[in-house]
One Martini backbone bead per residue (centre of mass of N, CA, C, O) as a GRO file, in nm:
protein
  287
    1UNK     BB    1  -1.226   2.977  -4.323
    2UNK     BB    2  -1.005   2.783  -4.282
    3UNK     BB    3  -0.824   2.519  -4.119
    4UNK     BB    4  -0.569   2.368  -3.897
    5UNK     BB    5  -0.392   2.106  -3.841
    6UNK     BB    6  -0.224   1.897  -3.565
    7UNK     BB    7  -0.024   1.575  -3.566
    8UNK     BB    8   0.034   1.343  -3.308
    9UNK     BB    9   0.280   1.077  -3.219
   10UNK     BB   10   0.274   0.951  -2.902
   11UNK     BB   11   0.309   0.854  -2.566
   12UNK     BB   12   0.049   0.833  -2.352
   13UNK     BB   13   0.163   0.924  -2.097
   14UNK     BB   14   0.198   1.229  -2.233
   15UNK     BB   15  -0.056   1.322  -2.366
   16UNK     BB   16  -0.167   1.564  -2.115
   17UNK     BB   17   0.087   1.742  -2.155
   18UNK     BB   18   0.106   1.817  -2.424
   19UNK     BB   19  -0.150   1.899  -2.486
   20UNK     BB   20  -0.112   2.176  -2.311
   21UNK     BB   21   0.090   2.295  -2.481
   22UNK     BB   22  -0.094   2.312  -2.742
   23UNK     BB   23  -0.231   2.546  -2.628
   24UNK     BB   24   0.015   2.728  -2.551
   25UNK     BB   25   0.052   2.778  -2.835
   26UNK     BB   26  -0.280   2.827  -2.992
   27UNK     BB   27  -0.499   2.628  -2.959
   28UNK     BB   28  -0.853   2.588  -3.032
   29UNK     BB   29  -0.768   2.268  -2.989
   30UNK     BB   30  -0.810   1.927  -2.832
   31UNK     BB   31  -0.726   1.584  -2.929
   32UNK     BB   32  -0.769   1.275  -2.750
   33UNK     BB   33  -0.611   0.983  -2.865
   34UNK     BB   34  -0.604   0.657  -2.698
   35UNK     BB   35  -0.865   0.432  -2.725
   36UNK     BB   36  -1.068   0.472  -2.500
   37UNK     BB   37  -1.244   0.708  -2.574
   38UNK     BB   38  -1.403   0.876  -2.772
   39UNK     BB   39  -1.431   0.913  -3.113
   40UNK     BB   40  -1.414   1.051  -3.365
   41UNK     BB   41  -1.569   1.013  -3.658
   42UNK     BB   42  -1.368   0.813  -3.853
   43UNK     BB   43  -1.100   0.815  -3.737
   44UNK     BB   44  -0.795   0.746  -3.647
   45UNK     BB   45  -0.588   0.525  -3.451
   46UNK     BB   46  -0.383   0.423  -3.238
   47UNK     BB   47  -0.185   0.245  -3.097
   48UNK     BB   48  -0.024   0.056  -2.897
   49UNK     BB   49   0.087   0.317  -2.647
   50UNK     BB   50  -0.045   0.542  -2.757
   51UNK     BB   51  -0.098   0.866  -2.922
   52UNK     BB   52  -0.354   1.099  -3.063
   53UNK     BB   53  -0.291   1.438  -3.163
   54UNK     BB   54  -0.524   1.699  -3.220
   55UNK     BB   55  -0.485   2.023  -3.338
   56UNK     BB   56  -0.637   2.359  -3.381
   57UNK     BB   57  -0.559   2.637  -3.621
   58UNK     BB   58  -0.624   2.914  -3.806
   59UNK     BB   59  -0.347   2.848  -3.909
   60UNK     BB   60  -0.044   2.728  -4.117
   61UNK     BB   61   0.147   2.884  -3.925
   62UNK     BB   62   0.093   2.834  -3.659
   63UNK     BB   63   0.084   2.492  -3.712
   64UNK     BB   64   0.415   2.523  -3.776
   65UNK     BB   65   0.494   2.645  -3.493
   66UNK     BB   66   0.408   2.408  -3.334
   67UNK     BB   67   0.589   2.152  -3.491
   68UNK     BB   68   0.836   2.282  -3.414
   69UNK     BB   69   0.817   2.291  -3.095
   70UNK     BB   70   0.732   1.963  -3.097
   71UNK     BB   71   0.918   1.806  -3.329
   72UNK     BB   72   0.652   1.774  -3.520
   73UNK     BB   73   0.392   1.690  -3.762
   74UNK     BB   74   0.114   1.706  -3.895
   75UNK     BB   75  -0.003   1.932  -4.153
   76UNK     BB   76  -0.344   2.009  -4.223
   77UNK     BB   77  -0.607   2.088  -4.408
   78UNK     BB   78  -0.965   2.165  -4.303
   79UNK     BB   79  -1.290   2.175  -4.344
   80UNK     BB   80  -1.521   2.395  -4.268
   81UNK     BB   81  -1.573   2.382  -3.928
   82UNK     BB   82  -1.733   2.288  -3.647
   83UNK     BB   83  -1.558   2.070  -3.418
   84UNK     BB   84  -1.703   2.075  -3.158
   85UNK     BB   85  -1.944   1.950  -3.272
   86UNK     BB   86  -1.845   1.741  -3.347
   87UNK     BB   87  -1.747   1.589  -3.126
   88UNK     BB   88  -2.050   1.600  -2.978
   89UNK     BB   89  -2.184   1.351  -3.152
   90UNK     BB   90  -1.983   1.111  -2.934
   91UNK     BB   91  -2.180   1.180  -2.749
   92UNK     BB   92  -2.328   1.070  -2.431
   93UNK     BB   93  -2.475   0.940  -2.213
   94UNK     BB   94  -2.389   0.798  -1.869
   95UNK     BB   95  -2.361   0.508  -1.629
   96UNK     BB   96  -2.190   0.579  -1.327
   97UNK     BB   97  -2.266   0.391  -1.084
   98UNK     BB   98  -2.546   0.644  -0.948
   99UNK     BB   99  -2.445   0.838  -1.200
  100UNK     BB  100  -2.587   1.057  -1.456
  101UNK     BB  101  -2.435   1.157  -1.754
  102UNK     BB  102  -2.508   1.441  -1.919
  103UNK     BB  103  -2.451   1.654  -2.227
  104UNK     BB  104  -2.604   1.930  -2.246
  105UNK     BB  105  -2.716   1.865  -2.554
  106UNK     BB  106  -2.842   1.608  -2.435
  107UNK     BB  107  -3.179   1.455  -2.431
  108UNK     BB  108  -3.242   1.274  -2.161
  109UNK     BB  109  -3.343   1.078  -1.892
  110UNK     BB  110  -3.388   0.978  -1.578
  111UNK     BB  111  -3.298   0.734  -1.441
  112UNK     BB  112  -3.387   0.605  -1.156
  113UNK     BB  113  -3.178   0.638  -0.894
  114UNK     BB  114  -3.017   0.873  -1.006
  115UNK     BB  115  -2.827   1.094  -1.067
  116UNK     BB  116  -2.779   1.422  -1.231
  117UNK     BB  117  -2.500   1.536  -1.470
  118UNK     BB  118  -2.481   1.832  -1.652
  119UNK     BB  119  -2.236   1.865  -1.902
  120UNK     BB  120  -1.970   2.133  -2.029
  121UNK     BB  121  -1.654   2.108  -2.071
  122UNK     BB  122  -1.493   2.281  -2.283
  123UNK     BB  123  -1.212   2.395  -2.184
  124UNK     BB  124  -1.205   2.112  -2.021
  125UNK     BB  125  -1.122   1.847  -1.842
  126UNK     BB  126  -1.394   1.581  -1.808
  127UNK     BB  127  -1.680   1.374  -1.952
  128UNK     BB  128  -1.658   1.046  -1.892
  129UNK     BB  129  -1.482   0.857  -2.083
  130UNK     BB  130  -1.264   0.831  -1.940
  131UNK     BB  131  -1.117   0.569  -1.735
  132UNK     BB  132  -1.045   0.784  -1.493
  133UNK     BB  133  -1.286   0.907  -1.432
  134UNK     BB  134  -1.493   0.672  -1.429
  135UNK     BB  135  -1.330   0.535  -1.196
  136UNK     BB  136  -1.406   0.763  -0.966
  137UNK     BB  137  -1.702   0.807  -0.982
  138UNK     BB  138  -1.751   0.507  -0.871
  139UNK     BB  139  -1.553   0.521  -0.632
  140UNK     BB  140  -1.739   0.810  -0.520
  141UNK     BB  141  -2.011   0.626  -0.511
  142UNK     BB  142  -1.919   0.420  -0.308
  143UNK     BB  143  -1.865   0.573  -0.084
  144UNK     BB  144  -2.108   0.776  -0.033
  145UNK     BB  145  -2.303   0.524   0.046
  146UNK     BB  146  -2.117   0.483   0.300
  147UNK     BB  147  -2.042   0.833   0.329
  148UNK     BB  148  -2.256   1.032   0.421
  149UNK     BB  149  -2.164   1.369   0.389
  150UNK     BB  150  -1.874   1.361   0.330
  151UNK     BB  151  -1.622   1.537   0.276
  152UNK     BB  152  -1.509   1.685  -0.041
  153UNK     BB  153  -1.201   1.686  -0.251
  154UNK     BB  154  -1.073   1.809  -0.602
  155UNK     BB  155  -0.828   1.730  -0.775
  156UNK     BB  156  -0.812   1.872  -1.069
  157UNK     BB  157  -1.122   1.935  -1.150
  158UNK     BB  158  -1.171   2.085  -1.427
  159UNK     BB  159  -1.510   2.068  -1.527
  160UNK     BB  160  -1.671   1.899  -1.208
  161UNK     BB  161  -1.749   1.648  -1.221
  162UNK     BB  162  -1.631   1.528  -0.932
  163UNK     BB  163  -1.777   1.768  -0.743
  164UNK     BB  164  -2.086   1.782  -0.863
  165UNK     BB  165  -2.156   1.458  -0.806
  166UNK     BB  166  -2.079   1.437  -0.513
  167UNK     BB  167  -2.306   1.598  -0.394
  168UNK     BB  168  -2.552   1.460  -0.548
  169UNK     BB  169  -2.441   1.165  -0.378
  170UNK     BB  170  -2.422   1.337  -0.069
  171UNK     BB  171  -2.208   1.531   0.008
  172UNK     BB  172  -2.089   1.776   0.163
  173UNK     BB  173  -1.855   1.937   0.155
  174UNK     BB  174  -1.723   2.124  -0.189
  175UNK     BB  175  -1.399   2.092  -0.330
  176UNK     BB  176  -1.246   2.232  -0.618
  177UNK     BB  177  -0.921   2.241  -0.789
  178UNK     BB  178  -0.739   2.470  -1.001
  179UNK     BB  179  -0.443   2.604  -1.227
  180UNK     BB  180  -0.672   2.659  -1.408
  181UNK     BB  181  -0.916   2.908  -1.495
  182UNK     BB  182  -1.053   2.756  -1.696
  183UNK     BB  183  -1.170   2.578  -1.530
  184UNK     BB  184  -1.290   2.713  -1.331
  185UNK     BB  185  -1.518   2.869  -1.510
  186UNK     BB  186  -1.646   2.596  -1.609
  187UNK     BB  187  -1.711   2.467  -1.325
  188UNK     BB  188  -1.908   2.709  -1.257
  189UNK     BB  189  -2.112   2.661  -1.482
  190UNK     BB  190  -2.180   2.366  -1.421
  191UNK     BB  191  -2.279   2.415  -1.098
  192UNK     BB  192  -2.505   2.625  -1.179
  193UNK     BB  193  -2.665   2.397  -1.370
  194UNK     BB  194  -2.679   2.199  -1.120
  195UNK     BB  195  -2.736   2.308  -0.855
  196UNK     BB  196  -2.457   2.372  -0.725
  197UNK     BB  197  -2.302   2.649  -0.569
  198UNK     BB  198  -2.146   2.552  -0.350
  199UNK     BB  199  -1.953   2.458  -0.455
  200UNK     BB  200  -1.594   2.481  -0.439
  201UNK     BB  201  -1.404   2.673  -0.684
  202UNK     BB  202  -1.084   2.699  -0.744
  203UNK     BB  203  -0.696   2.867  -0.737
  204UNK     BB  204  -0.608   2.691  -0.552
  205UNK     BB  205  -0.409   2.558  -0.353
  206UNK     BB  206  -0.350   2.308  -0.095
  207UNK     BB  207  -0.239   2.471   0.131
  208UNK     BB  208  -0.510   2.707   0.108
  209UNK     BB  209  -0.677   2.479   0.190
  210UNK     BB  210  -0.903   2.445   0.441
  211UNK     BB  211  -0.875   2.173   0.603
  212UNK     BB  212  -1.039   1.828   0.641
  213UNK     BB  213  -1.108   1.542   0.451
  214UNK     BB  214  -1.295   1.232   0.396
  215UNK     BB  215  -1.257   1.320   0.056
  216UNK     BB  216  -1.020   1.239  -0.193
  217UNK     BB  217  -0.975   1.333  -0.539
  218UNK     BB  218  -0.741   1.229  -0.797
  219UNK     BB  219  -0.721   1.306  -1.138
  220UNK     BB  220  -0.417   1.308  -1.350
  221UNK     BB  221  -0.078   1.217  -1.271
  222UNK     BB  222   0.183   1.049  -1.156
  223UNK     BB  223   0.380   1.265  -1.108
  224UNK     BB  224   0.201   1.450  -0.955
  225UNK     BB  225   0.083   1.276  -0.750
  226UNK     BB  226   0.392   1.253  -0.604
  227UNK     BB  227   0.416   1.505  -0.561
  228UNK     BB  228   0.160   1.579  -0.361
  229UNK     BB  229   0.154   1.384  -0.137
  230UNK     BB  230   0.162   1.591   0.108
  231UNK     BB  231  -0.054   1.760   0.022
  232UNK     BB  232  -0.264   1.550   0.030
  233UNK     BB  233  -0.283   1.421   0.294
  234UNK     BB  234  -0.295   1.668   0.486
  235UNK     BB  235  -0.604   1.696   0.340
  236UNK     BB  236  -0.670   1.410   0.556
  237UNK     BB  237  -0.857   1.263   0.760
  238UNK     BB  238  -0.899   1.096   0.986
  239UNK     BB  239  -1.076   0.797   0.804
  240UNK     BB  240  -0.966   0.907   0.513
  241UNK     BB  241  -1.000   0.889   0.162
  242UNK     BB  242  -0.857   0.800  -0.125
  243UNK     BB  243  -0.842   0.892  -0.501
  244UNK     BB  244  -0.625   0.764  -0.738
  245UNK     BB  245  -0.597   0.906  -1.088
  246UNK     BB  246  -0.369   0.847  -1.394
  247UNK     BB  247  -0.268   0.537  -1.399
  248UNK     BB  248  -0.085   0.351  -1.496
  249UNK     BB  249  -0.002   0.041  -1.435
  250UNK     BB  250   0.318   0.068  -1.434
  251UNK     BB  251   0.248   0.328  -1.194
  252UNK     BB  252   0.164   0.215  -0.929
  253UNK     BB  253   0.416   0.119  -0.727
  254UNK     BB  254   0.510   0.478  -0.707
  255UNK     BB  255   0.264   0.580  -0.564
  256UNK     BB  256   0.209   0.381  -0.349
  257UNK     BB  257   0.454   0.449  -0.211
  258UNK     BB  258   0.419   0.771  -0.137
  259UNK     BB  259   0.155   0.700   0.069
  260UNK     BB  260   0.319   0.491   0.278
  261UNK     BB  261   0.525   0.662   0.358
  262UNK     BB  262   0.257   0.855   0.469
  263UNK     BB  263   0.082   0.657   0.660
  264UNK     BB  264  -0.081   0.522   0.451
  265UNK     BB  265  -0.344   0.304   0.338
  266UNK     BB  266  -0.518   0.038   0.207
  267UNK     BB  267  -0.844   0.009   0.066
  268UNK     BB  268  -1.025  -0.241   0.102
  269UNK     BB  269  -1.148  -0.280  -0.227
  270UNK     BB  270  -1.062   0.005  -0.407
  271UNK     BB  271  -0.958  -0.072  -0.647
  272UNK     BB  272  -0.937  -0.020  -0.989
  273UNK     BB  273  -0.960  -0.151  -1.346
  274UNK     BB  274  -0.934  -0.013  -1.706
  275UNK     BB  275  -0.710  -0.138  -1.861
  276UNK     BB  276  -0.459   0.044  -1.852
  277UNK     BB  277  -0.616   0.177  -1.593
  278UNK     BB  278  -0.581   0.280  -1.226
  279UNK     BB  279  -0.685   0.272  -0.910
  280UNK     BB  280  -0.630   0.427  -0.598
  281UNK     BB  281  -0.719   0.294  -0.254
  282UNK     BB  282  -0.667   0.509   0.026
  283UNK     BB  283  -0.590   0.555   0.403
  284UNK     BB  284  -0.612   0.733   0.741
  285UNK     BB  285  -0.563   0.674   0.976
  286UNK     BB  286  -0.666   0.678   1.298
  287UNK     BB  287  -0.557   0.790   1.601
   0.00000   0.00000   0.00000
């Protein structure tokens, strides 16, 4: 039976909320091109400042019911294959910061001194190939460095990648939550695979996780951050770190003013920036 794609050619920023619709449409599949993480072998990328959304349908009604909802989009017959092996051709291991990531699929050995994190991401976003993730797990490597045991909470943790990174590079208390429940299932699979089922990861919101963190790493979108900047400061410890990530360089300055405002300050050389996205390292006053 073939199946049917949906291309679209979006604004970058727009690219991560679009794509979730698409899935919402009945997508078995979304691949986000924004020139950044790997691209799948062979295929076209995206202008500067764009990006290029392929969703997979199982016919050609869904998938032109899906570009009348989203506004438009090339719908294409392609060739009968299953689309995750090929995608998952293009992932190899890497190395960020202290921990050595590979995906369950390649078996390869693990450098000295690096910590293993083996990751399935199934349909949940967070491979470490894209640079808002790997700007993370590096800034969230160079933290537990400095605060061995450290609580980390991951908001919006997706995969479960830098929660259970996190666990591995020392960290000692790890939560991580998401409002997808398929991200939640997907993330204690992989939590189990790496032998770290302590880590607590949920569906609840922020406000119903109990306790305060030495470290939270928030990797989402930069309106997301925005907008829970209260929820997030609030489960901040006194003299605890914070890692905000999903931000293109011109939407610095409204994120980092929103938790500014609530009287975080910067942690002195913690931003980090890789083509256009930063990641924003700020700190909670010790009382």
């Amino acid at each position: 039976m073939s199946t049917h794609s949906l291309t679209l050619d979006v604004p970058r920023a727009r690219a991560e909320d679009l794509s979730a619709e698409l899935w919402e449409l009945g997508a078995s599949g979304v691949e986000v091109r924004d020139g950044e993480g790997t691209p799948m072998p062979g295929q076209p990328q995206p202008a500067p400042g764009r990006a290029l959304l392929v969703a997979w349908f199982a016919d050609r009604a869904s998938a032109e019911a899906a570009a009348d909802a989203a506004g438009g989009g090339e719908v294409a017959e392609v060739p009968d294959e299953d689309w995750g092996e090929t995608w998952k051709k293009g992932l190899g291991p890497m190395v960020i910061g202290r921990a050595f990531v590979r995906p369950s699929w390649v078996d390869a050995p693990v450098p000295p001194g690096l910590a293993e994190v083996v990751l399935d991401p199934g349909m949940a976003f967070g491979t470490g190939t894209h640079p808002t993730t790997s700007l993370c797990l590096a800034g969230l490597s160079e933290l537990l460095a400095a605060r061995p045991g450290a609580s980390v909470l991951d908001v919006g943790t997706g995969s479960g990648l830098l929660a259970i990174a996190a666990r591995k590079l020392g960290a000692g208390r790890v939560t991580g939550n998401d409002n997808d429940p398929v991200a939640v299932a997907v993330a204690r699979e992989n939590a189990a695979r790496n032998g770290v089922p302590e880590v607590a990861l949920t569906e609840a919101a922020l406000p119903a996780i109990g306790g305060a963190f030495d470290v939270v790493v928030a990797n989402i979108l930069a309106n997301t951050l925005v907008e829970l900047a209260p929820e997030i400061a609030a489960r901040l410890a006194p003299g605890g770190a914070v890692l905000l990530s999903g931000i293109l360089t011109p939407q610095e300055d409204e994120v980092r003013a929103a938790y500014l405002a609530l009287g975080l300050r910067p942690l002195a050389g913690g931003d980090r920036r890789e083509g256009e996205w930063s990641l924003l390292a700020l700190e909670k006053p010790r009382a």
